[in-house]
Every structure is written in C-alpha cells, then in structure tokens.
Short mmCIF file of the C-alpha atoms (twelve columns), coordinates in Angstrom:
data_MODEL
# 
_entry.id   MODEL 
# 
loop_
_atom_site.group_PDB 
_atom_site.id 
_atom_site.type_symbol 
_atom_site.label_atom_id 
_atom_site.label_alt_id 
_atom_site.label_comp_id 
_atom_site.label_asym_id 
_atom_site.label_seq_id 
_atom_site.Cartn_x 
_atom_site.Cartn_y 
_atom_site.Cartn_z 
_atom_site.pdbx_PDB_model_num 
ATOM 1   C CA . MET A 1   149.366 101.013 104.423 1 
ATOM 2   C CA . MET A 2   146.309 104.109 105.789 1 
ATOM 3   C CA . CYS A 3   143.546 102.683 107.942 1 
ATOM 4   C CA . LEU A 4   139.889 103.635 106.605 1 
ATOM 5   C CA . CYS A 5   138.601 103.215 109.591 1 
ATOM 6   C CA . SER A 6   139.073 106.486 111.044 1 
ATOM 7   C CA . ASN A 7   135.683 107.816 110.361 1 
ATOM 8   C CA . PHE A 8   133.530 104.390 111.118 1 
ATOM 9   C CA . THR A 9   131.304 104.250 114.207 1 
ATOM 10  C CA . THR A 10  133.453 102.477 116.750 1 
ATOM 11  C CA . MET A 11  133.377 98.422  116.680 1 
ATOM 12  C CA . ASN A 12  132.583 98.370  119.908 1 
ATOM 13  C CA . VAL A 13  128.652 96.589  121.107 1 
ATOM 14  C CA . PRO A 14  126.852 94.929  122.893 1 
ATOM 15  C CA . LYS A 15  126.998 90.555  123.041 1 
ATOM 16  C CA . SER A 16  124.273 89.729  123.937 1 
ATOM 17  C CA . GLY A 17  121.383 89.304  121.207 1 
ATOM 18  C CA . TYR A 18  123.305 88.928  118.874 1 
ATOM 19  C CA . ARG A 19  126.186 85.239  117.249 1 
ATOM 20  C CA . VAL A 20  128.871 85.115  114.395 1 
ATOM 21  C CA . PHE A 21  129.266 81.568  113.495 1 
ATOM 22  C CA . SER A 22  131.705 80.509  111.004 1 
ATOM 23  C CA . ALA A 23  130.542 78.218  108.341 1 
ATOM 24  C CA . ASN A 24  133.945 76.651  107.007 1 
ATOM 25  C CA . SER A 25  135.268 73.221  107.827 1 
ATOM 26  C CA . SER A 26  138.598 74.154  106.511 1 
ATOM 27  C CA . ALA A 27  141.353 76.007  108.940 1 
ATOM 28  C CA . ALA A 28  142.244 78.127  106.237 1 
ATOM 29  C CA . CYS A 29  138.586 79.507  105.363 1 
ATOM 30  C CA . THR A 30  138.362 80.142  109.167 1 
ATOM 31  C CA . GLU A 31  140.937 83.436  108.810 1 
ATOM 32  C CA . LEU A 32  138.363 85.953  107.662 1 
ATOM 33  C CA . ALA A 33  136.322 85.070  110.310 1 
ATOM 34  C CA . LYS A 34  138.670 85.698  112.497 1 
ATOM 35  C CA . LYS A 35  139.733 88.770  111.197 1 
ATOM 36  C CA . ILE A 36  136.237 90.134  112.170 1 
ATOM 37  C CA . THR A 37  135.253 89.215  114.480 1 
ATOM 38  C CA . GLU A 38  138.544 90.389  116.429 1 
ATOM 39  C CA . ARG A 39  136.833 93.298  115.418 1 
ATOM 40  C CA . LEU A 40  133.678 93.910  116.540 1 
ATOM 41  C CA . GLY A 41  134.726 92.797  119.746 1 
ATOM 42  C CA . VAL A 42  133.621 89.417  120.143 1 
ATOM 43  C CA . GLU A 43  134.024 85.420  119.995 1 
ATOM 44  C CA . LEU A 44  133.128 83.596  117.125 1 
ATOM 45  C CA . GLY A 45  130.820 80.955  118.293 1 
ATOM 46  C CA . LYS A 46  131.321 77.226  119.175 1 
ATOM 47  C CA . SER A 47  130.256 75.252  116.964 1 
ATOM 48  C CA . VAL A 48  131.687 71.455  115.001 1 
ATOM 49  C CA . VAL A 49  131.549 71.774  111.002 1 
ATOM 50  C CA . PHE A 50  133.134 67.716  109.598 1 
ATOM 51  C CA . GLN A 51  133.265 66.010  106.721 1 
ATOM 52  C CA . GLU A 52  131.593 62.368  107.816 1 
ATOM 53  C CA . PRO A 53  134.150 59.564  105.657 1 
ATOM 54  C CA . ASN A 54  131.778 59.157  103.162 1 
ATOM 55  C CA . ARG A 55  131.710 62.935  103.015 1 
ATOM 56  C CA . GLU A 56  128.867 64.326  103.808 1 
ATOM 57  C CA . THR A 57  128.633 67.602  105.605 1 
ATOM 58  C CA . ARG A 58  127.759 67.416  109.564 1 
ATOM 59  C CA . VAL A 59  127.079 70.322  111.315 1 
ATOM 60  C CA . ASP A 60  126.526 70.911  114.749 1 
ATOM 61  C CA . VAL A 61  126.032 74.444  117.250 1 
ATOM 62  C CA . LYS A 62  127.654 73.850  121.171 1 
ATOM 63  C CA . GLU A 63  125.808 77.037  122.058 1 
ATOM 64  C CA . SER A 64  122.138 78.532  122.633 1 
ATOM 65  C CA . VAL A 65  120.851 80.584  119.405 1 
ATOM 66  C CA . ARG A 66  116.903 80.633  120.685 1 
ATOM 67  C CA . GLY A 67  116.019 84.049  119.748 1 
ATOM 68  C CA . GLN A 68  118.777 85.798  118.399 1 
ATOM 69  C CA . THR A 69  120.704 87.395  115.888 1 
ATOM 70  C CA . ILE A 70  122.842 85.086  114.102 1 
ATOM 71  C CA . PHE A 71  125.243 85.915  111.078 1 
ATOM 72  C CA . ILE A 72  127.057 83.624  109.046 1 
ATOM 73  C CA . ILE A 73  130.207 83.320  107.446 1 
ATOM 74  C CA . GLN A 74  131.228 81.749  105.186 1 
ATOM 75  C CA . THR A 75  133.999 82.118  102.403 1 
ATOM 76  C CA . ILE A 76  134.561 79.307  99.690  1 
ATOM 77  C CA . PRO A 77  138.526 77.385  99.066  1 
ATOM 78  C CA . ARG A 78  138.100 75.097  95.991  1 
ATOM 79  C CA . ASP A 79  136.005 72.844  96.984  1 
ATOM 80  C CA . VAL A 80  132.847 74.824  96.104  1 
ATOM 81  C CA . ASN A 81  130.134 72.464  96.435  1 
ATOM 82  C CA . THR A 82  131.011 71.759  99.876  1 
ATOM 83  C CA . ALA A 83  131.457 75.559  101.385 1 
ATOM 84  C CA . ILE A 84  127.624 75.803  100.484 1 
ATOM 85  C CA . MET A 85  126.908 72.249  101.628 1 
ATOM 86  C CA . GLU A 86  128.010 73.257  105.436 1 
ATOM 87  C CA . LEU A 87  126.797 77.183  105.051 1 
ATOM 88  C CA . LEU A 88  123.166 75.068  103.876 1 
ATOM 89  C CA . VAL A 89  123.155 72.561  106.519 1 
ATOM 90  C CA . MET A 90  124.636 74.538  109.350 1 
ATOM 91  C CA . ALA A 91  121.602 77.246  108.722 1 
ATOM 92  C CA . TYR A 92  119.178 75.266  108.576 1 
ATOM 93  C CA . ALA A 93  120.262 74.105  111.605 1 
ATOM 94  C CA . LEU A 94  119.985 77.359  113.561 1 
ATOM 95  C CA . LYS A 95  116.366 77.981  111.349 1 
ATOM 96  C CA . THR A 96  115.857 74.961  113.856 1 
ATOM 97  C CA . SER A 97  116.773 76.493  116.825 1 
ATOM 98  C CA . CYS A 98  114.576 78.637  116.879 1 
ATOM 99  C CA . ALA A 99  116.990 81.218  115.199 1 
ATOM 100 C CA . LYS A 100 115.582 85.160  114.992 1 
ATOM 101 C CA . ASN A 101 117.224 86.045  111.577 1 
ATOM 102 C CA . ILE A 102 120.099 84.090  110.099 1 
ATOM 103 C CA . ILE A 103 121.819 85.731  108.027 1 
ATOM 104 C CA . GLY A 104 124.863 84.814  105.754 1 
ATOM 105 C CA . VAL A 105 128.077 86.526  105.304 1 
ATOM 106 C CA . ILE A 106 129.119 85.809  102.327 1 
ATOM 107 C CA . PRO A 107 131.474 87.849  100.886 1 
ATOM 108 C CA . TYR A 108 132.212 85.823  97.529  1 
ATOM 109 C CA . PHE A 109 128.985 84.286  96.107  1 
ATOM 110 C CA . PRO A 110 129.891 80.876  94.126  1 
ATOM 111 C CA . TYR A 111 127.732 80.789  90.718  1 
ATOM 112 C CA . SER A 112 127.537 83.784  89.903  1 
ATOM 113 C CA . LYS A 113 128.621 83.377  86.898  1 
ATOM 114 C CA . GLN A 114 125.882 81.188  86.457  1 
ATOM 115 C CA . CYS A 115 123.346 84.201  85.725  1 
ATOM 116 C CA . LYS A 116 122.407 83.460  82.428  1 
ATOM 117 C CA . MET A 117 120.432 81.714  80.528  1 
ATOM 118 C CA . ARG A 118 122.880 79.447  77.751  1 
ATOM 119 C CA . LYS A 119 121.630 77.877  75.649  1 
ATOM 120 C CA . ARG A 120 119.554 74.644  76.867  1 
ATOM 121 C CA . GLY A 121 121.619 75.857  80.210  1 
ATOM 122 C CA . SER A 122 120.030 76.410  83.791  1 
ATOM 123 C CA . ILE A 123 120.531 79.707  85.772  1 
ATOM 124 C CA . VAL A 124 122.210 78.184  88.738  1 
ATOM 125 C CA . CYS A 125 123.047 81.269  90.309  1 
ATOM 126 C CA . LYS A 126 118.975 81.169  91.007  1 
ATOM 127 C CA . LEU A 127 118.856 78.120  92.650  1 
ATOM 128 C CA . LEU A 128 121.624 78.555  94.523  1 
ATOM 129 C CA . ALA A 129 119.839 81.174  95.978  1 
ATOM 130 C CA . SER A 130 116.416 79.232  96.163  1 
ATOM 131 C CA . MET A 131 117.952 77.443  98.243  1 
ATOM 132 C CA . LEU A 132 119.562 79.647  100.793 1 
ATOM 133 C CA . ALA A 133 116.059 80.736  101.293 1 
ATOM 134 C CA . LYS A 134 114.511 77.194  102.005 1 
ATOM 135 C CA . ALA A 135 117.717 76.318  104.086 1 
ATOM 136 C CA . GLY A 136 116.774 79.737  106.910 1 
ATOM 137 C CA . LEU A 137 118.495 82.157  105.619 1 
ATOM 138 C CA . THR A 138 116.683 85.840  105.618 1 
ATOM 139 C CA . HIS A 139 119.461 88.128  104.270 1 
ATOM 140 C CA . ILE A 140 122.613 88.497  102.334 1 
ATOM 141 C CA . ILE A 141 125.737 90.264  102.790 1 
ATOM 142 C CA . THR A 142 127.986 89.849  100.033 1 
ATOM 143 C CA . MET A 143 130.354 91.836  98.266  1 
ATOM 144 C CA . ASP A 144 131.127 92.867  94.084  1 
ATOM 145 C CA . LEU A 145 128.340 90.654  92.868  1 
ATOM 146 C CA . HIS A 146 129.318 89.684  89.600  1 
ATOM 147 C CA . GLN A 147 126.235 90.842  88.676  1 
ATOM 148 C CA . LYS A 148 124.173 93.444  90.230  1 
ATOM 149 C CA . GLU A 149 121.235 91.958  88.637  1 
ATOM 150 C CA . ILE A 150 121.547 88.646  91.035  1 
ATOM 151 C CA . GLN A 151 120.537 90.459  93.765  1 
ATOM 152 C CA . GLY A 152 117.078 90.028  91.768  1 
ATOM 153 C CA . PHE A 153 117.448 85.879  92.509  1 
ATOM 154 C CA . PHE A 154 116.617 86.163  96.017  1 
ATOM 155 C CA . SER A 155 113.022 86.749  98.179  1 
ATOM 156 C CA . PHE A 156 115.057 89.115  101.302 1 
ATOM 157 C CA . PRO A 157 117.344 91.660  101.115 1 
ATOM 158 C CA . VAL A 158 121.181 91.258  99.790  1 
ATOM 159 C CA . ASP A 159 123.455 94.448  99.830  1 
ATOM 160 C CA . ASN A 160 125.829 93.668  97.963  1 
ATOM 161 C CA . LEU A 161 129.298 96.057  98.984  1 
ATOM 162 C CA . ARG A 162 132.603 97.275  97.195  1 
ATOM 163 C CA . ALA A 163 135.779 96.377  97.059  1 
ATOM 164 C CA . SER A 164 136.954 99.231  94.768  1 
ATOM 165 C CA . PRO A 165 138.011 101.554 96.973  1 
ATOM 166 C CA . PHE A 166 140.246 99.450  99.128  1 
ATOM 167 C CA . LEU A 167 141.559 98.801  95.573  1 
ATOM 168 C CA . ILE A 168 141.407 102.441 94.749  1 
ATOM 169 C CA . GLN A 169 143.446 103.024 98.100  1 
ATOM 170 C CA . TYR A 170 146.299 100.296 97.777  1 
ATOM 171 C CA . ILE A 171 147.003 102.058 93.889  1 
ATOM 172 C CA . GLN A 172 147.227 105.307 95.791  1 
ATOM 173 C CA . GLU A 173 149.816 104.266 97.757  1 
ATOM 174 C CA . GLU A 174 151.261 101.249 96.981  1 
ATOM 175 C CA . ILE A 175 151.922 102.199 92.992  1 
ATOM 176 C CA . PRO A 176 154.552 104.670 92.456  1 
ATOM 177 C CA . ASP A 177 153.016 107.075 89.750  1 
ATOM 178 C CA . TYR A 178 150.368 105.974 89.286  1 
ATOM 179 C CA . ARG A 179 149.072 109.450 87.592  1 
ATOM 180 C CA . ASN A 180 151.378 108.404 85.123  1 
ATOM 181 C CA . ALA A 181 148.602 105.163 84.934  1 
ATOM 182 C CA . ILE A 182 146.095 104.008 82.901  1 
ATOM 183 C CA . ILE A 183 142.614 102.210 84.224  1 
ATOM 184 C CA . VAL A 184 142.526 98.993  80.694  1 
ATOM 185 C CA . ALA A 185 139.395 96.255  80.745  1 
ATOM 186 C CA . LYS A 186 140.138 93.392  79.465  1 
ATOM 187 C CA . SER A 187 136.891 92.955  77.294  1 
ATOM 188 C CA . PRO A 188 133.909 96.017  76.597  1 
ATOM 189 C CA . ALA A 189 132.392 93.862  79.197  1 
ATOM 190 C CA . ALA A 190 134.698 95.133  82.173  1 
ATOM 191 C CA . ALA A 191 134.408 98.447  80.805  1 
ATOM 192 C CA . LYS A 192 131.904 99.874  82.825  1 
ATOM 193 C CA . ARG A 193 134.441 98.352  85.974  1 
ATOM 194 C CA . ALA A 194 136.902 99.602  84.255  1 
ATOM 195 C CA . GLN A 195 135.273 103.046 83.985  1 
ATOM 196 C CA . SER A 196 134.217 103.911 87.826  1 
ATOM 197 C CA . TYR A 197 137.518 103.425 88.246  1 
ATOM 198 C CA . ALA A 198 139.108 105.968 85.709  1 
ATOM 199 C CA . GLU A 199 136.931 108.478 87.005  1 
ATOM 200 C CA . ARG A 200 137.493 108.380 91.541  1 
ATOM 201 C CA . LEU A 201 141.219 108.154 90.456  1 
ATOM 202 C CA . ARG A 202 141.151 110.942 87.737  1 
ATOM 203 C CA . LEU A 203 142.678 108.971 84.752  1 
ATOM 204 C CA . GLY A 204 142.903 107.608 81.362  1 
ATOM 205 C CA . LEU A 205 140.559 104.445 80.498  1 
ATOM 206 C CA . ALA A 206 142.159 102.144 77.957  1 
ATOM 207 C CA . VAL A 207 139.429 98.964  76.772  1 
ATOM 208 C CA . ILE A 208 141.082 95.377  75.348  1 
ATOM 209 C CA . HIS A 209 138.743 94.652  72.159  1 
ATOM 210 C CA . GLY A 210 138.084 91.672  70.075  1 
ATOM 211 C CA . GLU A 211 139.587 88.029  70.766  1 
ATOM 212 C CA . ALA A 212 141.885 85.806  69.735  1 
ATOM 213 C CA . GLN A 213 140.221 82.924  67.078  1 
ATOM 214 C CA . CYS A 214 138.832 79.256  69.626  1 
ATOM 215 C CA . SER A 215 137.992 82.051  72.212  1 
ATOM 216 C CA . GLU A 216 135.181 79.279  74.762  1 
ATOM 217 C CA . SER A 217 133.277 82.228  74.637  1 
ATOM 218 C CA . ASP A 218 132.278 81.248  71.266  1 
ATOM 219 C CA . MET A 219 130.681 78.597  72.281  1 
ATOM 220 C CA . ALA A 220 128.813 79.461  74.808  1 
ATOM 221 C CA . ASP A 221 127.445 82.258  73.257  1 
ATOM 222 C CA . GLY A 222 125.377 81.374  70.492  1 
ATOM 223 C CA . ARG A 223 127.337 83.347  67.467  1 
ATOM 224 C CA . HIS A 224 126.450 79.967  65.712  1 
ATOM 225 C CA . SER A 225 123.282 79.172  66.145  1 
ATOM 226 C CA . PRO A 226 121.039 78.920  64.880  1 
ATOM 227 C CA . PRO A 227 122.301 78.396  61.487  1 
ATOM 228 C CA . CYS A 228 123.643 81.123  58.674  1 
ATOM 229 C CA . VAL A 229 120.910 78.839  56.035  1 
ATOM 230 C CA . ARG A 230 117.716 79.303  55.559  1 
ATOM 231 C CA . ASN A 231 115.288 77.199  56.678  1 
ATOM 232 C CA . THR A 232 111.952 77.438  55.980  1 
ATOM 233 C CA . THR A 233 110.902 73.616  56.314  1 
ATOM 234 C CA . GLY A 234 107.240 73.158  58.047  1 
ATOM 235 C CA . HIS A 235 106.189 76.305  57.596  1 
ATOM 236 C CA . THR A 236 105.780 77.042  53.957  1 
ATOM 237 C CA . GLY A 237 106.057 81.211  53.313  1 
ATOM 238 C CA . LEU A 238 107.474 81.679  56.016  1 
ATOM 239 C CA . GLU A 239 111.112 82.944  55.197  1 
ATOM 240 C CA . LEU A 240 113.122 84.601  58.123  1 
ATOM 241 C CA . PRO A 241 115.673 87.412  58.162  1 
ATOM 242 C CA . LEU A 242 118.526 85.055  57.552  1 
ATOM 243 C CA . MET A 243 121.483 85.081  61.132  1 
ATOM 244 C CA . MET A 244 124.638 86.426  60.243  1 
ATOM 245 C CA . ALA A 245 127.274 84.558  62.352  1 
ATOM 246 C CA . LYS A 246 129.068 87.292  65.280  1 
ATOM 247 C CA . GLU A 247 132.313 87.305  64.229  1 
ATOM 248 C CA . LYS A 248 134.475 89.846  66.360  1 
ATOM 249 C CA . PRO A 249 138.302 91.721  65.150  1 
ATOM 250 C CA . PRO A 250 141.767 90.547  65.868  1 
ATOM 251 C CA . ILE A 251 142.551 92.008  69.879  1 
ATOM 252 C CA . THR A 252 143.214 95.324  69.816  1 
ATOM 253 C CA . VAL A 253 143.252 98.325  72.418  1 
ATOM 254 C CA . VAL A 254 141.562 101.055 72.265  1 
ATOM 255 C CA . GLY A 255 143.200 104.289 74.417  1 
ATOM 256 C CA . ASP A 256 147.537 105.542 74.416  1 
ATOM 257 C CA . VAL A 257 149.263 103.488 76.754  1 
ATOM 258 C CA . GLY A 258 151.924 103.642 75.522  1 
ATOM 259 C CA . GLY A 259 155.125 104.613 78.631  1 
ATOM 260 C CA . ARG A 260 151.796 104.193 81.147  1 
ATOM 261 C CA . ILE A 261 151.166 102.099 83.208  1 
ATOM 262 C CA . ALA A 262 148.518 99.626  83.072  1 
ATOM 263 C CA . ILE A 263 146.040 98.816  85.652  1 
ATOM 264 C CA . ILE A 264 143.472 95.393  84.277  1 
ATOM 265 C CA . VAL A 265 140.290 95.817  87.237  1 
ATOM 266 C CA . ASP A 266 137.494 93.065  87.125  1 
ATOM 267 C CA . ASP A 267 135.798 91.192  90.265  1 
ATOM 268 C CA . ILE A 268 137.623 88.293  89.688  1 
ATOM 269 C CA . ILE A 269 140.529 85.908  88.296  1 
ATOM 270 C CA . ASP A 270 140.097 81.953  87.958  1 
ATOM 271 C CA . ASP A 271 141.726 81.110  84.732  1 
ATOM 272 C CA . VAL A 272 144.560 83.486  84.565  1 
ATOM 273 C CA . GLY A 273 145.149 82.741  80.400  1 
ATOM 274 C CA . ASP A 274 143.117 86.216  79.914  1 
ATOM 275 C CA . PHE A 275 144.731 88.213  82.220  1 
ATOM 276 C CA . VAL A 276 148.414 86.836  80.784  1 
ATOM 277 C CA . ALA A 277 147.530 87.004  77.590  1 
ATOM 278 C CA . ALA A 278 145.703 90.747  78.107  1 
ATOM 279 C CA . ALA A 279 149.573 92.234  79.621  1 
ATOM 280 C CA . GLU A 280 150.891 90.508  76.659  1 
ATOM 281 C CA . ILE A 281 149.532 93.208  73.953  1 
ATOM 282 C CA . LEU A 282 150.149 96.325  77.319  1 
ATOM 283 C CA . LYS A 283 153.683 94.976  76.708  1 
ATOM 284 C CA . GLU A 284 153.741 95.325  72.617  1 
ATOM 285 C CA . ARG A 285 151.862 98.711  73.153  1 
ATOM 286 C CA . GLY A 286 154.234 100.307 74.959  1 
ATOM 287 C CA . ALA A 287 152.841 99.782  79.410  1 
ATOM 288 C CA . TYR A 288 155.980 99.465  81.067  1 
ATOM 289 C CA . LYS A 289 154.077 97.758  84.700  1 
ATOM 290 C CA . ILE A 290 150.814 96.207  84.242  1 
ATOM 291 C CA . TYR A 291 148.474 96.041  87.381  1 
ATOM 292 C CA . ILE A 292 145.948 93.554  87.553  1 
ATOM 293 C CA . MET A 293 143.225 94.824  90.018  1 
ATOM 294 C CA . ALA A 294 140.739 92.151  91.117  1 
ATOM 295 C CA . THR A 295 138.437 91.598  94.274  1 
ATOM 296 C CA . HIS A 296 138.035 87.632  94.304  1 
ATOM 297 C CA . GLY A 297 141.582 85.601  93.791  1 
ATOM 298 C CA . LEU A 298 140.245 82.152  93.089  1 
ATOM 299 C CA . LEU A 299 143.514 81.402  90.951  1 
ATOM 300 C CA . SER A 300 141.727 77.965  90.130  1 
ATOM 301 C CA . ALA A 301 145.403 75.734  88.422  1 
ATOM 302 C CA . ASP A 302 148.156 76.588  87.335  1 
ATOM 303 C CA . ALA A 303 147.349 80.062  87.783  1 
ATOM 304 C CA . PRO A 304 150.271 81.271  89.881  1 
ATOM 305 C CA . ARG A 305 152.630 79.137  87.581  1 
ATOM 306 C CA . LEU A 306 151.372 81.163  84.636  1 
ATOM 307 C CA . ILE A 307 151.327 84.471  86.438  1 
ATOM 308 C CA . GLU A 308 154.822 83.687  87.336  1 
ATOM 309 C CA . GLU A 309 156.173 83.177  84.341  1 
ATOM 310 C CA . SER A 310 153.627 86.071  82.288  1 
ATOM 311 C CA . ALA A 311 154.918 90.250  81.664  1 
ATOM 312 C CA . ILE A 312 152.596 91.291  84.501  1 
ATOM 313 C CA . ASP A 313 153.934 93.190  87.619  1 
ATOM 314 C CA . GLU A 314 151.388 92.667  89.920  1 
ATOM 315 C CA . VAL A 315 148.052 90.886  91.512  1 
ATOM 316 C CA . VAL A 316 146.330 92.232  93.588  1 
ATOM 317 C CA . VAL A 317 143.169 90.754  94.739  1 
ATOM 318 C CA . THR A 318 140.556 91.125  98.163  1 
ATOM 319 C CA . ASN A 319 140.622 88.555  100.969 1 
ATOM 320 C CA . THR A 320 137.046 87.510  99.840  1 
ATOM 321 C CA . VAL A 321 138.834 83.956  98.919  1 
ATOM 322 C CA . PRO A 322 141.747 82.131  100.576 1 
ATOM 323 C CA . HIS A 323 144.933 82.327  98.365  1 
ATOM 324 C CA . GLU A 324 147.569 81.901  100.941 1 
ATOM 325 C CA . VAL A 325 149.040 78.313  98.990  1 
ATOM 326 C CA . GLN A 326 148.478 81.012  96.071  1 
ATOM 327 C CA . LYS A 327 150.486 83.201  97.158  1 
ATOM 328 C CA . LEU A 328 153.549 81.083  98.328  1 
ATOM 329 C CA . GLN A 329 154.185 80.017  94.904  1 
ATOM 330 C CA . CYS A 330 154.043 82.302  93.520  1 
ATOM 331 C CA . PRO A 331 155.371 86.746  95.600  1 
ATOM 332 C CA . LYS A 332 153.737 88.682  92.648  1 
ATOM 333 C CA . ILE A 333 149.980 88.026  95.041  1 
ATOM 334 C CA . LYS A 334 149.319 90.424  96.865  1 
ATOM 335 C CA . THR A 335 146.173 90.876  99.213  1 
ATOM 336 C CA . VAL A 336 144.036 93.224  100.650 1 
ATOM 337 C CA . ASP A 337 142.123 92.884  103.472 1 
ATOM 338 C CA . VAL A 338 138.446 93.869  103.357 1 
ATOM 339 C CA . SER A 339 137.540 91.801  107.217 1 
ATOM 340 C CA . MET A 340 136.611 96.006  107.858 1 
ATOM 341 C CA . ILE A 341 134.244 97.189  105.665 1 
ATOM 342 C CA . LEU A 342 132.618 93.436  106.385 1 
ATOM 343 C CA . ALA A 343 132.098 93.607  110.852 1 
ATOM 344 C CA . GLU A 344 130.836 97.385  110.262 1 
ATOM 345 C CA . ALA A 345 127.843 95.959  107.415 1 
ATOM 346 C CA . ILE A 346 126.923 92.812  110.783 1 
ATOM 347 C CA . ARG A 347 127.747 96.098  113.267 1 
ATOM 348 C CA . ARG A 348 125.039 98.170  111.362 1 
ATOM 349 C CA . ILE A 349 122.904 95.622  110.309 1 
ATOM 350 C CA . HIS A 350 122.596 94.328  114.365 1 
ATOM 351 C CA . ASN A 351 122.017 97.943  115.745 1 
ATOM 352 C CA . GLY A 352 119.475 99.048  113.043 1 
ATOM 353 C CA . GLU A 353 121.514 101.397 111.163 1 
ATOM 354 C CA . SER A 354 121.539 102.668 107.940 1 
ATOM 355 C CA . MET A 355 123.932 100.602 105.521 1 
ATOM 356 C CA . ALA A 356 123.840 103.880 103.032 1 
ATOM 357 C CA . TYR A 357 127.280 105.031 104.659 1 
ATOM 358 C CA . LEU A 358 128.679 101.617 103.095 1 
ATOM 359 C CA . PHE A 359 127.480 102.414 99.727  1 
ATOM 360 C CA . ARG A 360 128.358 106.208 99.738  1 
ATOM 361 C CA . ASN A 361 130.750 107.534 102.621 1 
ATOM 362 C CA . ILE A 362 133.727 105.265 102.435 1 
ATOM 363 C CA . ALA A 363 133.969 105.930 98.426  1 
ATOM 364 C CA . GLU A 364 134.421 109.698 99.413  1 
ATOM 365 C CA . ASP A 365 136.952 108.564 102.118 1 
ATOM 366 C CA . CYS A 366 139.336 107.389 99.818  1 
ATOM 367 C CA . LEU A 367 138.945 109.456 97.115  1 
ATOM 368 C CA . ALA A 368 140.186 112.336 99.424  1 
ATOM 369 C CA . LEU A 369 143.407 109.853 100.491 1 
# 
C-alpha cells in the first residue's frame, strides 16, 4: 500500500521535554501505543497499570515527569469502564507529579453515542468530558467523534482527526474496479458522511431509508411519547395540537446499486445487525459485492460470526480499537493502520506547529493518488 507519509515532516523530534505513556493494563491495547512511539522515535514511558484483586485500578509512574508535556495513549477495549478509570487515574497521577501539560490520545472516544438527551436519560459523554478535565487533562486528540458537536462538551482543546483519507486510500488501492462502486449510507443519518466519501472518490451515492419492525430506535427516539390522545386535564380550555406518532416506511434504497460494488460507510461498527440487514437489501437490489468501511471496529458480541455468515464481502476498520481476536474469528475483517497521523499530531502539538495540515493537506494528498 502506498504511504501517505511522503509529505509529512520528518518524525525525528527531541526526546527531552515530553513523554508518551500508555494507560492500558492489557497487552493487546498497547500495540497502537508502540506503533506511535516507533514512528516518533521515542521510548514508551515507564509506568505500571494494573488491577488490584478487588478490581481497583492502580497506576505507578516509574520516572520523573516534572515540568514536561505528557501524552497518554489510551485505546478502549471491550471493558470500557476499566479503560476510562485507567485513563483518569493515570492523568491524576501525572497531575500530582507536576506534569506541565497532560494530553490524552484517545482514538475512539467512549460513550460518544450517548451525546443527546433521551427521555429521562443523561448525556454521559458530557459527564465523561468533565471527569477528564477534573482528572487533569488539558487537551485531547481523538478520531472521528460520533458527533462533531461533542467537542463543545470540553473546557479544553479537542483535535478531532479524520480516518477517511486512509479508508479512501484503501478503496482506491485494494478494491478492484472501484470506479464501478457506489457509496451507501445505511440510514439517512449517515448520509452526510457517505456524501463526503462519494464526492472525494467521484462516485455515486445511495441511501437506505426506512426500517424493519421493532427497531431499537422505537424505544429511544420518543416517537410514541406523548401518546396520540388529547389531554386537557388540569387546564380547562387549553387544547394542544395533536402529536402524531412517527411512522417510517419499509426499507427502501434511494439510488441504483444494480451491477455495482456497494461500499457502506459509517464511523462505528459495533452490533452488526443493521449492516447485515443492509447488505441483504443491497444484494436483493443487484449489488454484486458489498464492503463496509468504518473508523472504529468495536465488533461486539457475535459480530465476527454474523459477518462471516452474511452477504458482506469485507469489513475494513482502523486500529483505533483492538480487534485481533475478532480477526482470527472472521477473515473478512481487515485493518488499516492510522498510527502515522496520531504520531504526527503528537509531534506537531509538542513543537507548537499548526494542526491545519492534518485536516487539509492529507485529504488532498489522498485524492491525488
């Protein structure tokens, strides 16, 4: 695969003045941290992160960090809450050790789907942002937040990097006859992201609209609240307009996918039920190959088995989340490495350079391939 790093500034940076630590207690989760430090030409900071017998998280930093800028790389495994506590405890340990700046490198930001109020629920993503600030973080580097507006939850800077140039490069180099492909959004909510891919690749766009019965969103989007009856008790003479219940049509595909390669794009692939159903619909409409491109491959529960038994030909995700076990269970899962852009972000922040290049030039370089 061609390397995007030809236009990047050389990664050689002075070793003094900053350190890079991994906050993971799991060996599988430290792989991304090792790749990033190799690209930077620095050693991973000396620390020990482990769980006590009673499952309490403990962090021991084994070297001085006084007056230095510290980058904490934290990938999120299946045990999300443990990973969050590891990050919080390490950040606080570094804060109390007089680190100058503490920057979290969190490629997949957990709880990002819980960024809106749902009935009597809570906006957990905002709560997590507040906890990170209280623990001592002063900056965050992340990738493809579920909603860009999440950046507004933080009281410090957030750099939301893009994985799309790497996934677009994969499409161009690894999918034969990709010019005969069409980009597919599995729901209208994903149409904006799919449109971005379609415009960059100069391809057509299709959108899957509607839903099957008993969708999970029935319980979450408030379509049956309030009930479709007039209620004037307590305020005689006050008559509010009748609230009609939402009703989505059966699943349909807006756009012609017949005889095409269908490429479904999204930011997260976790419970793959919706993707499997979308693949079946696209096969029925005449698509002869189906790919899924996603930034964060959570692939929970029976996802590998469902993918293997489905009409999906290939699932391509980045290494923001460790998924080596899932790859062993399903050979259809492929990985794209994004450690290079994370390392470059660290280098630029440490040297006080502009981050605009990572949001502008890298995409242009990818389009020029």
